[in-house]
Short mmCIF file of C-alpha atoms in Angstrom, two decimals:
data_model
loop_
_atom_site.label_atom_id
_atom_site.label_comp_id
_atom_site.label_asym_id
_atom_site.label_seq_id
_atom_site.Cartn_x
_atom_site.Cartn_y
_atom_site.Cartn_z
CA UNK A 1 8.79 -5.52 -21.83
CA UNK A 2 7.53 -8.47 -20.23
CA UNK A 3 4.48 -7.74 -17.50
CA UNK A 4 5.43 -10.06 -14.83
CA UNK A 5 8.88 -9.02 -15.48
CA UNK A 6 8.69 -5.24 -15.91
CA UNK A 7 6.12 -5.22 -12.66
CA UNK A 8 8.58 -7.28 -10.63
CA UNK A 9 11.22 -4.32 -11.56
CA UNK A 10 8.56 -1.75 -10.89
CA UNK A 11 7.79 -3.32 -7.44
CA UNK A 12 11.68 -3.37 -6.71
CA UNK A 13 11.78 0.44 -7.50
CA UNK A 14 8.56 0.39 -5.38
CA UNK A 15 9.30 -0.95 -2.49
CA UNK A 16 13.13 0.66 -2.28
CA UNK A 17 11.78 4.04 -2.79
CA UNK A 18 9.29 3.43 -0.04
CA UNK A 19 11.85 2.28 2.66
CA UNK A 20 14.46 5.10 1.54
CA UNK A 21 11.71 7.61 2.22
CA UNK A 22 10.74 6.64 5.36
CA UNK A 23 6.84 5.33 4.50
CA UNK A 24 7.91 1.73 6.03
CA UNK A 25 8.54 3.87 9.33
CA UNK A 26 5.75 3.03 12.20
CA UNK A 27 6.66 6.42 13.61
CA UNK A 28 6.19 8.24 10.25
CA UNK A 29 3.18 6.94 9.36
CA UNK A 30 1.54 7.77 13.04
CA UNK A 31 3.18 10.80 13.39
CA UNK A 32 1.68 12.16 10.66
CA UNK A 33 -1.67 10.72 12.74
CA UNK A 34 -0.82 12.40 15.61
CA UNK A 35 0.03 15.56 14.29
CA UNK A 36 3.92 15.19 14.81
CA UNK A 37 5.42 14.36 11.46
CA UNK A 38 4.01 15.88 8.34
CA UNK A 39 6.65 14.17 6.22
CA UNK A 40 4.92 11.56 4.82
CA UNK A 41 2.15 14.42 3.78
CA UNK A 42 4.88 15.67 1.43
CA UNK A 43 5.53 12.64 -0.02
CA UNK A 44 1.60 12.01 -0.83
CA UNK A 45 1.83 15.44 -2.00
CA UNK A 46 4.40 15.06 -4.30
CA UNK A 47 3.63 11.71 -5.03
CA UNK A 48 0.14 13.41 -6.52
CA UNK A 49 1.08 16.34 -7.72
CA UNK A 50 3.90 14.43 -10.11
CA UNK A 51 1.68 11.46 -11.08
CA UNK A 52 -0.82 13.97 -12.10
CA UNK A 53 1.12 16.26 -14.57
CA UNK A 54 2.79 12.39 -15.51
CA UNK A 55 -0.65 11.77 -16.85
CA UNK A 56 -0.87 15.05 -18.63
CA UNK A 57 1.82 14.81 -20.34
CA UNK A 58 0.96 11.01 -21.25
CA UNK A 59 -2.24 12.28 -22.91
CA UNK A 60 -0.74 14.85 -24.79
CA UNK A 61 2.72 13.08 -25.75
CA UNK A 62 2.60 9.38 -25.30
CA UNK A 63 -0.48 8.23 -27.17
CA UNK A 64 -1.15 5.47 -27.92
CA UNK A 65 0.91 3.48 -25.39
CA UNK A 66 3.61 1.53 -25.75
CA UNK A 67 1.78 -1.34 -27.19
CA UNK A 68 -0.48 0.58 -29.52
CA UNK A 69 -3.44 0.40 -27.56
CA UNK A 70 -5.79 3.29 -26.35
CA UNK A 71 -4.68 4.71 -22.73
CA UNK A 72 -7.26 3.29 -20.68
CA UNK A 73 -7.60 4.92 -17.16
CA UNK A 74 -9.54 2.58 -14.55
CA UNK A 75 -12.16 4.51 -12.72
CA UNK A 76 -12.88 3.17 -8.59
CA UNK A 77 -16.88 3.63 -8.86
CA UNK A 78 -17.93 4.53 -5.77
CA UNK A 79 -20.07 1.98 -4.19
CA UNK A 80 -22.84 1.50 -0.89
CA UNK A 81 -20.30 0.59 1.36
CA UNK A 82 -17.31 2.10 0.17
CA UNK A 83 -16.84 4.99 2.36
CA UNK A 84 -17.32 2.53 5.16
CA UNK A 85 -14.69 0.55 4.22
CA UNK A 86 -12.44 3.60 3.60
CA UNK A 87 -13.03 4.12 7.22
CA UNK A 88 -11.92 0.44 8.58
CA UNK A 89 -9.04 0.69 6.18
CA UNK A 90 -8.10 4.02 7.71
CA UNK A 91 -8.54 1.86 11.34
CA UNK A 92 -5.80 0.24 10.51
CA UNK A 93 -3.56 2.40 8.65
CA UNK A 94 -3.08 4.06 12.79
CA UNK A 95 -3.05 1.00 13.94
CA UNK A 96 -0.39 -0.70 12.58
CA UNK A 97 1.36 2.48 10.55
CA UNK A 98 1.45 0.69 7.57
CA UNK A 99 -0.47 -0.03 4.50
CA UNK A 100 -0.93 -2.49 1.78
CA UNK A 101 1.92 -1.26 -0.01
CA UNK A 102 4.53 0.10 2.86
CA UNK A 103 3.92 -3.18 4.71
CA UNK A 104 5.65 -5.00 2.07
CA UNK A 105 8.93 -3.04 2.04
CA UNK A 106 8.27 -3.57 5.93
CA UNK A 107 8.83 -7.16 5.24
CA UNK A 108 11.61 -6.92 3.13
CA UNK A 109 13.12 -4.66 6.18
CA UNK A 110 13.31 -7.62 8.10
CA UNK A 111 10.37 -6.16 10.79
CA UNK A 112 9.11 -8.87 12.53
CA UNK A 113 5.65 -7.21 13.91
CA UNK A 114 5.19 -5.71 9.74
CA UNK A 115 4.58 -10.15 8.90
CA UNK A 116 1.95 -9.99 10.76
CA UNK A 117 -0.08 -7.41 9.31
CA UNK A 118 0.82 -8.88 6.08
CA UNK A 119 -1.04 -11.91 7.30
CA UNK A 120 -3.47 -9.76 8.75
CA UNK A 121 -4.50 -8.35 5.92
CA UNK A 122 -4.20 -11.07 3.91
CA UNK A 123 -7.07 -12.81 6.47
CA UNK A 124 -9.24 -9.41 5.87
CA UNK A 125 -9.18 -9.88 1.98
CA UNK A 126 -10.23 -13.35 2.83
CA UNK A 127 -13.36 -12.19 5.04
CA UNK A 128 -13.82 -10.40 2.57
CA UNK A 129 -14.32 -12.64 -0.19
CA UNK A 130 -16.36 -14.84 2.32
CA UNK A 131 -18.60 -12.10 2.90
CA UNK A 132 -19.50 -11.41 -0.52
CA UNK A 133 -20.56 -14.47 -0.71
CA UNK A 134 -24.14 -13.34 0.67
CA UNK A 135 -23.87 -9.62 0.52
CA UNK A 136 -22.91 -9.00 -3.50
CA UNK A 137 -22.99 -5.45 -2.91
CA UNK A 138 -19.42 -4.69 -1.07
CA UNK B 1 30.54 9.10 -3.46
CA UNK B 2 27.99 11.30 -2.00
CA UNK B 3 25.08 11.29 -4.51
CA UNK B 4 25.66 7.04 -4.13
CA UNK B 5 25.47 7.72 -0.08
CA UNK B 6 22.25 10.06 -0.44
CA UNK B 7 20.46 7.32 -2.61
CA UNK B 8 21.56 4.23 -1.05
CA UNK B 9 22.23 5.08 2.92
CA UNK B 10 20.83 8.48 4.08
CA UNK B 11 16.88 8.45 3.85
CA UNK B 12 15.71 10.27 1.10
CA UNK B 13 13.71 14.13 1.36
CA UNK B 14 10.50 14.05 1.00
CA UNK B 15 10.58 15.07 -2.56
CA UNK B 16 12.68 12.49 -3.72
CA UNK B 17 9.74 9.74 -2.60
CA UNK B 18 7.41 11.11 -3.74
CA UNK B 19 8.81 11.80 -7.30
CA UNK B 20 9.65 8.55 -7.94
CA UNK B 21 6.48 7.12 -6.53
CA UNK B 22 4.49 9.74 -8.28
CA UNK B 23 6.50 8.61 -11.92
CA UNK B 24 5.16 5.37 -11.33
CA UNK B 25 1.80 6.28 -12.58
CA UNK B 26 2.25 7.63 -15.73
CA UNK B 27 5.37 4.93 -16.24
CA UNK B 28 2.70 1.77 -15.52
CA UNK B 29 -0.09 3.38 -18.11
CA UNK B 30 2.86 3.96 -20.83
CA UNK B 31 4.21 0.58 -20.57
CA UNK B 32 1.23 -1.48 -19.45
CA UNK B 33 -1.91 0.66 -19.71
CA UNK B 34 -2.50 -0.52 -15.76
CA UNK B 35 -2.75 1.33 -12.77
CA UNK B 36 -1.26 1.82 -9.65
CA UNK B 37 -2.62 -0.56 -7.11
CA UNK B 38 -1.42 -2.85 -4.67
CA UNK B 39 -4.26 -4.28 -2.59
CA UNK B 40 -6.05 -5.90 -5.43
CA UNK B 41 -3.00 -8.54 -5.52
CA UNK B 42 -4.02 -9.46 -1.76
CA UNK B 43 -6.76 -11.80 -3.37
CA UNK B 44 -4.18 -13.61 -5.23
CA UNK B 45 -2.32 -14.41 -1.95
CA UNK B 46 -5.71 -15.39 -0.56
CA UNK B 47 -6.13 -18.07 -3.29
CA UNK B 48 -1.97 -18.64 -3.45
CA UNK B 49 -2.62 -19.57 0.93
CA UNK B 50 -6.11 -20.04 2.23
CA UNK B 51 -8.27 -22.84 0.79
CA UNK B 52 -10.81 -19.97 -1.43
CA UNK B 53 -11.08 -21.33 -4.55
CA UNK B 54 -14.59 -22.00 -3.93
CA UNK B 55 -14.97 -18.53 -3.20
CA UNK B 56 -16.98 -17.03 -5.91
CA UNK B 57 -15.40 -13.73 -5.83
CA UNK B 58 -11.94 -16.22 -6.20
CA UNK B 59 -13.46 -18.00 -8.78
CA UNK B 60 -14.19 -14.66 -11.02
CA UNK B 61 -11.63 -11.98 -10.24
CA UNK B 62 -8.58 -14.41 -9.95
CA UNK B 63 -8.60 -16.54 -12.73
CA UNK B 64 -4.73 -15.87 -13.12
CA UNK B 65 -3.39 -16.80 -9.49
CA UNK B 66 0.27 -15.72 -10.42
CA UNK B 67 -0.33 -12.64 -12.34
CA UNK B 68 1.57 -9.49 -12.72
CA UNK B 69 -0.08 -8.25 -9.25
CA UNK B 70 1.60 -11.29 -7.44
CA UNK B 71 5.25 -10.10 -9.52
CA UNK B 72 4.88 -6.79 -8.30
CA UNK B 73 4.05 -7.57 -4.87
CA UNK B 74 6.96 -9.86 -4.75
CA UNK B 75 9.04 -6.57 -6.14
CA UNK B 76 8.07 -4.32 -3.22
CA UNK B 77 9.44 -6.72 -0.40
CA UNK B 78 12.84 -6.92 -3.05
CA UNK B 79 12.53 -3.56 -3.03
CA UNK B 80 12.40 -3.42 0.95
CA UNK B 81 15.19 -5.82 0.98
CA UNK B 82 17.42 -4.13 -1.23
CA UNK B 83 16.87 -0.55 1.14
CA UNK B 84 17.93 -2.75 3.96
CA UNK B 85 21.00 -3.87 2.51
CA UNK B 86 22.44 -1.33 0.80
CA UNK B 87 21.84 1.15 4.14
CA UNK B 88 23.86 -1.56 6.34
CA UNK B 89 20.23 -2.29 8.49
CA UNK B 90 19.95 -6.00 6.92
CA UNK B 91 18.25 -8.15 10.17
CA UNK B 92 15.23 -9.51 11.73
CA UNK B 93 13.87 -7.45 14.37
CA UNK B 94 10.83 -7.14 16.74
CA UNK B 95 11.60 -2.88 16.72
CA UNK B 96 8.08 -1.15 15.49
CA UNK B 97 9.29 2.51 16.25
CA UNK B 98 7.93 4.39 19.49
CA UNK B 99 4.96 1.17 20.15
CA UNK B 100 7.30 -1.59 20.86
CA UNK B 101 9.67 0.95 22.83
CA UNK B 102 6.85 2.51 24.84
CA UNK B 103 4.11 -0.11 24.67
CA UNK B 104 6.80 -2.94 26.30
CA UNK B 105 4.17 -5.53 25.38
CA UNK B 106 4.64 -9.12 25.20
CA UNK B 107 5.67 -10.49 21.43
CA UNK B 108 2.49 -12.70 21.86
CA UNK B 109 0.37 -9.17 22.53
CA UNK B 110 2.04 -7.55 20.20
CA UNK B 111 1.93 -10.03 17.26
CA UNK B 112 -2.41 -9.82 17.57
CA UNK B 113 -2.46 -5.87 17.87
CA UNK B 114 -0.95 -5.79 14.30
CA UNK B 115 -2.77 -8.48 12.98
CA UNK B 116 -6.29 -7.27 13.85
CA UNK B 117 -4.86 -3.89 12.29
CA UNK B 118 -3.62 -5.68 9.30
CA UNK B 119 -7.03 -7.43 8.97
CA UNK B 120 -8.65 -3.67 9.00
CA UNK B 121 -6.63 -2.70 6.27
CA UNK B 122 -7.37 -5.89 4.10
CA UNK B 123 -10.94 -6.25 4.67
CA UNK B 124 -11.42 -2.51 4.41
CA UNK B 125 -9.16 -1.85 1.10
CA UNK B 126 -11.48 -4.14 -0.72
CA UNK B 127 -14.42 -2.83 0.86
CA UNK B 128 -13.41 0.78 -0.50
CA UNK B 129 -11.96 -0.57 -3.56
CA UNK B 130 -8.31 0.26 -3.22
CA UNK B 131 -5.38 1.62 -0.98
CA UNK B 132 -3.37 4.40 -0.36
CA UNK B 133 -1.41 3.47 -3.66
CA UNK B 134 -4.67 2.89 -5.85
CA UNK B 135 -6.98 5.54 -5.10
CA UNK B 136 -4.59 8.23 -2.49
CA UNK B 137 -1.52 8.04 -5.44
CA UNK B 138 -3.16 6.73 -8.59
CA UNK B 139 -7.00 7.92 -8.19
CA UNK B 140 -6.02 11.61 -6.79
CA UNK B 141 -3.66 12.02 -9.54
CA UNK B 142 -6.45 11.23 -12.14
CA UNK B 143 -8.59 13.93 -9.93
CA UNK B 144 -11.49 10.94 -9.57
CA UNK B 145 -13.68 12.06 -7.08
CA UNK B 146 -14.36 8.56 -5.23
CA UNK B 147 -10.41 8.16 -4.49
CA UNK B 148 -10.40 11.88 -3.14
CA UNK B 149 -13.88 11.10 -0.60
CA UNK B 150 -11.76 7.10 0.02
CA UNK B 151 -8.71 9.02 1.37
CA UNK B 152 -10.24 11.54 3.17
CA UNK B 153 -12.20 8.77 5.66
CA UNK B 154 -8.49 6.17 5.20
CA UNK B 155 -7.14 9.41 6.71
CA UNK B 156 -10.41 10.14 9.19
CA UNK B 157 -9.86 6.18 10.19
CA UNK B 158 -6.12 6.81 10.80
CA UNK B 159 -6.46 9.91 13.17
CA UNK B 160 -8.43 8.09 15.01
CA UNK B 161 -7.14 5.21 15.72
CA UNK B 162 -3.51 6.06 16.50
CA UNK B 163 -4.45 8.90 18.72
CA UNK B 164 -6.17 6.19 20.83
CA UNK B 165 -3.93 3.83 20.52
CA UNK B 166 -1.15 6.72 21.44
CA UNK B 167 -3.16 7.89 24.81
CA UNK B 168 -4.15 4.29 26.08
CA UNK B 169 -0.92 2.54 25.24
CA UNK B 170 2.03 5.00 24.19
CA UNK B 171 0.79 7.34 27.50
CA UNK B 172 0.77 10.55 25.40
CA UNK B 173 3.92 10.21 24.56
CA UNK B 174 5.75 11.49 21.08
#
């Protein structure tokens, strides 16, 4: 399967499974902030839960991968800042009650208000990569 | 008729997300040995829209400006799209749930209180090294300790801010 390809039907499959479930939903997202709406806790849940025994079986059934090479897992290191920059990220997660992903299929919804977090955030990565400009360590 | 009305119109149970999101994992490692991740394709919208290609971080990390990331990216809003369709809400509209009901801001207002949100989330994805899709989803499910400590404080962040925003703005209300 083509990558570009097979990721653009992965992102469809994405994005649709996000809006069906509600994760594109402002009051969803800060419900669960609030303490009103624990829906979107099961989701996570599940979400983990399945992708985790999904990798255990991968390990013990599905290696190689398709294309013969080794599974290779990328690991986030932890860095100086990063818990730091967990905490702005979770800033605006209540803020807007979306994230990078969600606030795609937001988009796609036709929501107005979810563009402009899109461009917000695509100004933030920008900052960003001004920023590390000077200060390699982010 | 009613298993195509349960997938396409009704919004799906909890479980039904989360499976399918959850799949994803595994399915991206079998087929592309990648993971899960969405904000990492926000620097190849920087470099597709802002003039960064001076940027060093640019200059190293993108090399590819239209890779898969920007594909997949593109695939969610399809993805969004397709939901709207197929559920009969296809339209623009200025709705945001219970803050544009309650709030009754001004477009203009209301346009910069997501933006400075949205500008949180970018700055501090990259910051933490992923999102709720690349560490929450993807790093919990691999049990790495950094994604579990990321989504604790994305979580810490999120508590706090909407419960502020909800007493200033929504008065209370929910």
């Amino acid at each position: 399967m083509d990558k570009k390809l097979g990721f653009l039907a992965f992102g469809i499959l994405f994005g649709f499974a996000l809006s069906r479930v509600g994760a594109s939903d402002y009051d969803l997202i800060v419900g669960m902030f609030v303490g009103q709406d624990y829906k979107l806790v099961g989701v996570m849940a599940t979400a983990i839960i399945v992708g985790a025994l999904g990798m255990q079986v991968l390990k013990k059934f599905a290696q190689p991968v398709k294309s013969g090479e080794p599974l290779k897992i990328s690991y986030k290191e932890l860095k100086k800042w990063s818990i730091a920059g967990a905490l702005l990220f979770g800033f605006g997660w209540g803020i807007t009650g979306a994230c990078p992903g969600t606030v795609l299929a937001q988009v796609g919804e036709g929501k107005l208000f979810g563009l402009f977090t899109f461009t917000g955030m695509i100004c933030g990565t920008y900052i960003y990569a001004r920023l590390k400009e000077k200060h390699p360590d982010l | 008729m009613f298993i195509l009305r349960s997938i396409f119109v009704d919004p799906w149970p909890f479980w039904a997300g989360g499976i399918v999101i959850g799949l994803l994992v595994p399915l991206l490692y079998y087929y592309f040995n990648t993971a899960l991740g969405v904000s990492t394709g926000y620097g190849n919208l920087v470099k597709i829209f802002l003039p960064a290609k001076n940027l060093q971080w640019i200059k190293t990390k993108y090399t590819e400006t239209y890779s898969w990331r920007v594909y997949f990216i593109i695939g969610i809003i399809l993805g969004g799209l397709l939901s709207a369709i197929l559920s009969g809400n296809l339209g623009i509209t200025t709705e945001m749930g219970r803050f544009t009901a309650i709030a009754g801001w001004p477009a203009v207002l209301n346009a910069v209180f997501f933006f400075v949100g949205g500008i949180l989330l970018g700055l501090g994805a990259r910051i933490a090294g992923g999102c709720t899709s690349g560490h929450s989803i993807h790093g919990i499910a691999n049990l790495h300790i950094s994604s579990i400590l990321a989504t604790i404080f994305f979580i810490i962040g999120g508590i706090i801010t909407a419960n502020i925003v909800r007493s200033l703005f929504l008065g209370g209300a929910w």
